[in-house]
Amino acid sequence: MAEERLQHGTLSDELGFLLARANSVSLAAGNEALAPHGLRGRSYSVLAVVADGARPTQRELADFLRLDPSQIVAIVDDLEGRRLVQRRQDAADRRARIIVATAEGERVFAAARESALAAERTAHPGFADEDRASAIALLRTLAFPEP
Amino acid sequence: MAEERLQHGTLSDELGFLLARANSVSLAAGNEALAPHGLRGRSYSVLAVVADGARPTQRELADFLRLDPSQIVAIVDDLEGRRLVQRRQDAADRRARIIVATAEGERVFAAARESALAAERTAHPGFADEDRASAIALLRTLAFPEP
DNA sequence: TATTGTTATACTCTATAACTATA
DNA sequence: TATAGTTATAGAGTATAACAATA
């Protein structure tokens, strides 16, 4: 197969390319696993933060997930329309909306998370459990670079 | 800042989320660095494979970069229009087009690669050189999962 | 003045299907 | 029948600017 021949080129030494390809593999598997729950990668991420009880504002979600605030509006509109999350007024700052999960939102998230983690394992076989912790630590340094 | 508080949630244990965020950080820095060369992440990747002398067909590029064949058409059209690559007939299979770099394409790639690697370093500070080799190895297993 | 959420818009990327020419 | 490249189209994701309410 051609892939093997091309794998030894200069691109395979670039973080950017490897991250893009690994993300593509992961996202394809993730979207497929999340579809039965009516979610995609982005809406799953929003629901995950909210179901965690973090009570984030939309702005905090945008910063954390690296999505534009206007994208958060659309995602929260969708999730709210399906009664999975609610917008609450922030008592301290009346401009801000705090997003919380409904009981149904927590149930959907718990089921979706099972599917997502299973998909992660099948999408990345040969990725041993003992590697996982160090891999997560490494990816955190790439995902949250220190200024 | 809110980011620190949210960083301890369940999402930060998921490969998919960390890959998506790391890729977002990397891509933003990469696109900015490549813009002066008239390239973006995807066209840079195509040019990189071709400038390597790999002589891939468009189908091989699609598989390797995980882009749809129709996307390769558009990217090669763009690069060919700017005289950075050429389409060649494959003598063995007249359906296939082999993509090769022009001398100008090799020059543009060499300059772009300098910018891309520099951007990689600034986008991911605290990512020590001694870590890099093992990180690359790890990301390869995520980017090219064994079937 | 600056920030939060919102609306609007344009552009890029992704996914699919169909067509042609070759195998 | 199947594959390589191409065209077309729709949907998802990204980026920017402007606005009202509030700080």
Short mmCIF file of C-alpha atoms (C1' of nucleotides) in Angstrom, two decimals:
data_model
loop_
_atom_site.label_atom_id
_atom_site.label_comp_id
_atom_site.label_asym_id
_atom_site.label_seq_id
_atom_site.Cartn_x
_atom_site.Cartn_y
_atom_site.Cartn_z
CA MET A 1 0.00 0.00 0.00
CA ALA A 2 1.12 3.51 -0.77
CA GLU A 3 0.57 4.77 2.74
CA GLU A 4 3.58 2.89 4.03
CA ARG A 5 5.87 4.38 1.41
CA LEU A 6 4.69 7.94 2.09
CA GLN A 7 4.92 7.50 5.85
CA HIS A 8 8.67 7.98 5.76
CA GLY A 9 8.59 11.47 4.28
CA THR A 10 9.39 14.75 5.98
CA LEU A 11 5.74 15.35 6.88
CA SER A 12 5.80 12.50 9.38
CA ASP A 13 8.18 14.54 11.51
CA GLU A 14 5.80 17.46 11.82
CA LEU A 15 3.64 17.80 14.86
CA GLY A 16 1.03 19.68 12.89
CA PHE A 17 0.51 16.98 10.32
CA LEU A 18 0.41 14.17 12.87
CA LEU A 19 -2.06 16.06 15.03
CA ALA A 20 -4.27 16.77 12.02
CA ARG A 21 -4.28 13.15 10.92
CA ALA A 22 -4.75 11.73 14.41
CA ASN A 23 -7.60 14.16 14.94
CA SER A 24 -9.19 13.13 11.67
CA VAL A 25 -9.04 9.44 12.65
CA SER A 26 -10.42 10.19 16.09
CA LEU A 27 -13.16 12.54 14.91
CA ALA A 28 -14.46 10.14 12.26
CA ALA A 29 -14.76 7.36 14.82
CA GLY A 30 -16.18 9.73 17.41
CA ASN A 31 -18.86 11.22 15.18
CA GLU A 32 -19.97 7.76 14.15
CA ALA A 33 -20.21 6.65 17.77
CA LEU A 34 -22.05 9.81 18.85
CA ALA A 35 -24.57 9.90 16.00
CA PRO A 36 -27.03 7.46 17.67
CA HIS A 37 -27.14 9.89 20.62
CA GLY A 38 -27.90 12.84 18.38
CA LEU A 39 -24.52 14.43 19.11
CA ARG A 40 -21.35 15.33 17.23
CA GLY A 41 -17.89 16.13 18.54
CA ARG A 42 -18.64 19.75 19.35
CA SER A 43 -22.04 19.33 20.98
CA TYR A 44 -20.69 16.36 22.92
CA SER A 45 -17.88 18.54 24.27
CA VAL A 46 -20.26 21.26 25.37
CA LEU A 47 -22.54 18.73 27.03
CA ALA A 48 -19.55 17.08 28.73
CA VAL A 49 -18.39 20.30 30.37
CA VAL A 50 -21.90 21.15 31.47
CA ALA A 51 -22.84 17.67 32.71
CA ASP A 52 -19.70 17.83 34.84
CA GLY A 53 -21.39 20.46 36.96
CA ALA A 54 -18.88 23.11 35.97
CA ARG A 55 -21.62 25.73 35.46
CA PRO A 56 -19.65 27.60 32.80
CA THR A 57 -20.74 30.78 31.05
CA GLN A 58 -20.92 30.67 27.27
CA ARG A 59 -17.77 32.71 27.12
CA GLU A 60 -15.93 30.19 29.28
CA LEU A 61 -17.11 27.37 27.02
CA ALA A 62 -15.85 29.27 23.98
CA ASP A 63 -12.41 29.81 25.48
CA PHE A 64 -12.05 26.28 26.80
CA LEU A 65 -13.23 24.52 23.65
CA ARG A 66 -11.57 27.04 21.32
CA LEU A 67 -14.84 27.76 19.56
CA ASP A 68 -16.14 31.18 18.63
CA PRO A 69 -18.78 32.59 21.03
CA SER A 70 -21.22 32.67 18.12
CA GLN A 71 -20.72 28.94 17.60
CA ILE A 72 -21.53 28.32 21.25
CA VAL A 73 -24.81 30.15 20.74
CA ALA A 74 -25.80 27.71 17.98
CA ILE A 75 -24.73 24.62 19.91
CA VAL A 76 -26.48 25.70 23.11
CA ASP A 77 -29.59 26.61 21.09
CA ASP A 78 -29.63 23.05 19.75
CA LEU A 79 -29.02 21.37 23.11
CA GLU A 80 -31.51 23.63 24.86
CA GLY A 81 -34.13 22.91 22.23
CA ARG A 82 -33.76 19.23 23.03
CA ARG A 83 -34.03 19.90 26.78
CA LEU A 84 -30.52 18.62 27.47
CA VAL A 85 -29.24 21.93 28.91
CA GLN A 86 -30.68 25.18 30.25
CA ARG A 87 -29.53 28.80 30.22
CA ARG A 88 -29.51 30.44 33.64
CA GLN A 89 -28.96 34.08 34.49
CA ASP A 90 -25.75 34.75 36.34
CA ALA A 91 -26.76 36.62 39.50
CA ALA A 92 -23.42 38.42 39.67
CA ASP A 93 -23.29 39.52 36.00
CA ARG A 94 -26.57 39.92 34.19
CA ARG A 95 -24.87 39.82 30.78
CA ALA A 96 -23.66 36.27 31.35
CA ARG A 97 -25.60 33.02 30.86
CA ILE A 98 -24.61 30.01 32.90
CA ILE A 99 -25.24 26.70 31.19
CA VAL A 100 -26.44 23.74 33.26
CA ALA A 101 -27.44 20.21 32.29
CA THR A 102 -30.93 18.81 32.78
CA ALA A 103 -31.40 15.34 34.25
CA GLU A 104 -32.04 14.12 30.72
CA GLY A 105 -28.86 15.86 29.55
CA GLU A 106 -26.87 14.00 32.17
CA ARG A 107 -28.37 10.68 31.10
CA VAL A 108 -27.66 11.33 27.41
CA PHE A 109 -24.13 12.39 28.23
CA ALA A 110 -23.42 9.29 30.33
CA ALA A 111 -24.58 7.01 27.52
CA ALA A 112 -22.72 9.02 24.89
CA ARG A 113 -19.53 8.94 26.92
CA GLU A 114 -19.62 5.14 26.99
CA SER A 115 -19.90 5.09 23.23
CA ALA A 116 -17.18 7.71 22.82
CA LEU A 117 -14.67 5.88 24.99
CA ALA A 118 -15.38 2.59 23.24
CA ALA A 119 -14.86 4.27 19.87
CA GLU A 120 -11.60 5.74 21.11
CA ARG A 121 -10.33 2.27 21.91
CA THR A 122 -11.29 0.77 18.57
CA ALA A 123 -10.07 3.79 16.59
CA HIS A 124 -6.64 3.57 18.18
CA PRO A 125 -5.85 -0.11 18.65
CA GLY A 126 -2.33 -0.98 19.70
CA PHE A 127 -2.60 1.95 22.04
CA ALA A 128 -1.98 0.14 25.28
CA ASP A 129 -3.58 1.18 28.54
CA GLU A 130 -0.23 1.66 30.21
CA ASP A 131 0.65 4.18 27.47
CA ARG A 132 -2.58 6.02 27.88
CA ALA A 133 -1.74 8.02 30.98
CA SER A 134 1.52 9.36 29.59
CA ALA A 135 -0.14 10.03 26.25
CA ILE A 136 -2.87 12.04 27.93
CA ALA A 137 -0.26 14.02 29.84
CA LEU A 138 1.65 14.74 26.64
CA LEU A 139 -1.44 15.79 24.74
CA ARG A 140 -2.41 18.13 27.55
CA THR A 141 0.82 20.05 27.08
CA LEU A 142 0.05 20.33 23.37
CA ALA A 143 -3.63 21.18 23.89
CA PHE A 144 -3.05 23.76 26.65
CA PRO A 145 0.24 25.44 25.81
CA GLU A 146 1.70 27.62 28.53
CA PRO A 147 1.89 31.25 27.46
CA MET B 1 -9.11 32.32 34.45
CA ALA B 2 -11.93 29.87 33.77
CA GLU B 3 -9.80 27.62 31.61
CA GLU B 4 -7.92 26.31 34.61
CA ARG B 5 -11.10 25.39 36.45
CA LEU B 6 -12.56 23.54 33.43
CA GLN B 7 -9.33 21.74 32.72
CA HIS B 8 -9.99 19.25 35.50
CA GLY B 9 -13.24 17.91 34.06
CA THR B 10 -13.89 14.53 32.48
CA LEU B 11 -13.20 15.89 28.99
CA SER B 12 -9.53 16.31 29.76
CA ASP B 13 -9.24 12.54 29.95
CA GLU B 14 -10.51 12.00 26.45
CA LEU B 15 -8.10 11.51 23.61
CA GLY B 16 -10.60 12.92 21.14
CA PHE B 17 -10.99 16.24 22.91
CA LEU B 18 -7.27 16.69 23.53
CA LEU B 19 -6.47 15.87 19.91
CA ALA B 20 -9.10 18.31 18.68
CA ARG B 21 -7.83 21.11 20.90
CA ALA B 22 -4.15 20.46 20.21
CA ASN B 23 -4.93 20.39 16.50
CA SER B 24 -6.80 23.67 16.77
CA VAL B 25 -3.84 25.33 18.50
CA SER B 26 -1.42 23.90 15.97
CA LEU B 27 -3.53 24.71 12.92
CA ALA B 28 -4.12 28.31 13.92
CA ALA B 29 -0.38 28.89 14.34
CA GLY B 30 0.40 26.93 11.18
CA ASN B 31 -2.04 28.76 8.95
CA GLU B 32 -0.71 32.08 10.16
CA ALA B 33 2.85 31.02 9.46
CA LEU B 34 2.00 29.62 6.02
CA ALA B 35 -0.12 32.54 4.81
CA PRO B 36 2.86 34.62 3.60
CA HIS B 37 3.79 31.67 1.37
CA GLY B 38 0.30 31.46 -0.09
CA LEU B 39 -0.33 28.11 1.58
CA ARG B 40 -2.63 26.64 4.21
CA GLY B 41 -2.35 23.42 6.17
CA ARG B 42 -3.79 21.22 3.46
CA SER B 43 -1.97 22.65 0.46
CA TYR B 44 1.24 22.66 2.48
CA SER B 45 0.79 18.95 3.22
CA VAL B 46 0.25 18.11 -0.44
CA LEU B 47 3.28 20.16 -1.44
CA ALA B 48 5.36 18.51 1.27
CA VAL B 49 4.67 14.99 0.05
CA VAL B 50 5.32 15.98 -3.54
CA ALA B 51 8.46 18.02 -2.85
CA ASP B 52 9.80 14.98 -1.07
CA GLY B 53 10.10 13.24 -4.42
CA ALA B 54 7.51 10.64 -3.48
CA ARG B 55 5.77 10.92 -6.89
CA PRO B 56 2.36 10.00 -5.47
CA THR B 57 -0.84 9.59 -7.45
CA GLN B 58 -3.76 11.75 -6.40
CA ARG B 59 -5.38 8.69 -4.88
CA GLU B 60 -2.31 8.03 -2.76
CA LEU B 61 -2.33 11.63 -1.58
CA ALA B 62 -6.00 11.30 -0.64
CA ASP B 63 -5.41 8.15 1.41
CA PHE B 64 -2.29 9.41 3.10
CA LEU B 65 -3.65 12.84 4.02
CA ARG B 66 -7.14 11.53 4.75
CA LEU B 67 -8.71 13.97 2.30
CA ASP B 68 -11.37 13.10 -0.22
CA PRO B 69 -10.09 12.57 -3.79
CA SER B 70 -12.24 15.49 -4.91
CA GLN B 71 -10.46 17.75 -2.43
CA ILE B 72 -7.11 16.69 -3.85
CA VAL B 73 -8.34 17.80 -7.27
CA ALA B 74 -9.01 21.30 -5.98
CA ILE B 75 -5.72 21.57 -4.10
CA VAL B 76 -3.67 20.27 -7.03
CA ASP B 77 -5.55 22.60 -9.38
CA ASP B 78 -4.50 25.51 -7.18
CA LEU B 79 -0.88 24.43 -6.82
CA GLU B 80 -0.60 23.61 -10.53
CA GLY B 81 -2.09 26.97 -11.46
CA ARG B 82 0.71 28.59 -9.49
CA ARG B 83 3.35 26.40 -11.19
CA LEU B 84 4.37 24.73 -7.93
CA VAL B 85 3.44 21.20 -9.04
CA GLN B 86 2.69 19.35 -12.29
CA ARG B 87 0.41 16.47 -13.21
CA ARG B 88 2.15 13.64 -15.09
CA GLN B 89 0.60 10.67 -16.81
CA ASP B 90 1.41 7.37 -15.13
CA ALA B 91 2.91 5.20 -17.88
CA ALA B 92 1.65 2.02 -16.19
CA ASP B 93 -1.94 3.18 -15.56
CA ARG B 94 -3.34 5.82 -17.83
CA ARG B 95 -6.12 6.64 -15.36
CA ALA B 96 -3.64 7.81 -12.73
CA ARG B 97 -1.93 11.21 -12.45
CA ILE B 98 1.41 11.40 -10.71
CA ILE B 99 2.09 14.70 -9.00
CA VAL B 100 5.59 16.15 -9.04
CA ALA B 101 7.01 19.41 -7.72
CA THR B 102 8.52 22.08 -9.93
CA ALA B 103 11.80 23.73 -8.96
CA GLU B 104 9.74 26.70 -7.78
CA GLY B 105 7.54 24.35 -5.79
CA GLU B 106 10.56 22.96 -4.02
CA ARG B 107 11.79 26.46 -3.20
CA VAL B 108 8.42 27.54 -1.86
CA PHE B 109 8.13 24.38 0.20
CA ALA B 110 11.60 24.77 1.72
CA ALA B 111 10.80 28.31 2.81
CA ALA B 112 7.34 27.36 4.06
CA ARG B 113 8.74 24.46 6.05
CA GLU B 114 11.08 26.81 7.91
CA SER B 115 8.12 28.96 8.87
CA ALA B 116 6.00 25.94 9.81
CA LEU B 117 8.62 24.44 12.11
CA ALA B 118 9.23 27.79 13.76
CA ALA B 119 5.50 28.19 14.32
CA GLU B 120 5.34 24.72 15.81
CA ARG B 121 7.95 25.68 18.37
CA THR B 122 6.23 28.91 19.38
CA ALA B 123 2.76 27.35 19.40
CA HIS B 124 3.89 24.64 21.79
CA PRO B 125 6.39 26.20 24.18
CA GLY B 126 7.43 24.08 27.10
CA PHE B 127 7.59 21.24 24.68
CA ALA B 128 11.22 20.31 25.12
CA ASP B 129 13.37 18.94 22.31
CA GLU B 130 14.09 15.79 24.27
CA ASP B 131 10.35 15.14 24.48
CA ARG B 132 9.86 15.66 20.80
CA ALA B 133 11.09 12.33 19.49
CA SER B 134 8.93 10.28 21.84
CA ALA B 135 5.98 12.59 21.20
CA ILE B 136 6.34 12.11 17.46
CA ALA B 137 6.47 8.34 17.94
CA LEU B 138 3.34 8.41 20.06
CA LEU B 139 1.45 10.63 17.65
CA ARG B 140 2.36 8.31 14.80
CA THR B 141 0.57 5.45 16.51
CA LEU B 142 -2.49 7.67 16.88
CA ALA B 143 -2.26 9.07 13.35
CA PHE B 144 -1.64 5.72 11.65
CA PRO B 145 -3.59 3.13 13.64
CA GLU B 146 -2.85 -0.48 12.85
CA PRO B 147 -5.88 -2.26 11.43
"C1'" DT C 1 -14.91 52.04 27.34
"C1'" DA C 2 -14.98 47.05 27.52
"C1'" DT C 3 -17.42 42.61 27.69
"C1'" DT C 4 -21.40 38.99 26.99
"C1'" DG C 5 -24.36 37.12 24.15
"C1'" DT C 6 -26.42 37.47 19.72
"C1'" DT C 7 -27.20 37.90 14.62
"C1'" DA C 8 -25.49 37.95 10.07
"C1'" DT C 9 -22.29 36.83 6.46
"C1'" DA C 10 -18.66 34.80 3.95
"C1'" DC C 11 -15.31 31.45 3.55
"C1'" DT C 12 -13.19 26.84 4.33
"C1'" DC C 13 -13.65 22.14 5.07
"C1'" DT C 14 -16.11 17.72 4.83
"C1'" DA C 15 -19.12 14.23 2.86
"C1'" DT C 16 -21.77 12.22 -1.01
"C1'" DA C 17 -23.17 11.09 -5.36
"C1'" DA C 18 -22.66 10.78 -10.13
"C1'" DC C 19 -19.97 10.88 -14.43
"C1'" DT C 20 -15.73 9.55 -17.81
"C1'" DA C 21 -12.01 7.02 -18.97
"C1'" DT C 22 -9.57 3.44 -18.13
"C1'" DA C 23 -8.41 -1.24 -15.93
"C1'" DT D 1 -17.05 -4.91 -12.39
"C1'" DA D 2 -13.93 -1.98 -10.21
"C1'" DT D 3 -10.83 2.09 -9.85
"C1'" DA D 4 -8.69 7.10 -10.81
"C1'" DG D 5 -9.86 11.40 -11.55
"C1'" DT D 6 -13.40 14.88 -12.03
"C1'" DT D 7 -17.59 17.74 -11.26
"C1'" DA D 8 -21.35 19.28 -8.53
"C1'" DT D 9 -23.75 20.10 -4.32
"C1'" DA D 10 -25.02 20.31 0.38
"C1'" DG D 11 -23.81 20.40 5.07
"C1'" DA D 12 -20.55 21.28 8.84
"C1'" DG D 13 -16.96 24.07 10.66
"C1'" DT D 14 -14.34 28.59 10.96
"C1'" DA D 15 -13.60 33.59 10.99
"C1'" DT D 16 -15.21 38.42 11.18
"C1'" DA D 17 -17.92 42.21 12.01
"C1'" DA D 18 -21.62 44.57 14.05
"C1'" DC D 19 -25.26 45.31 17.60
"C1'" DA D 20 -27.94 45.57 22.30
"C1'" DA D 21 -27.57 44.99 27.09
"C1'" DT D 22 -24.70 45.37 30.83
"C1'" DA D 23 -20.39 46.11 33.33
#
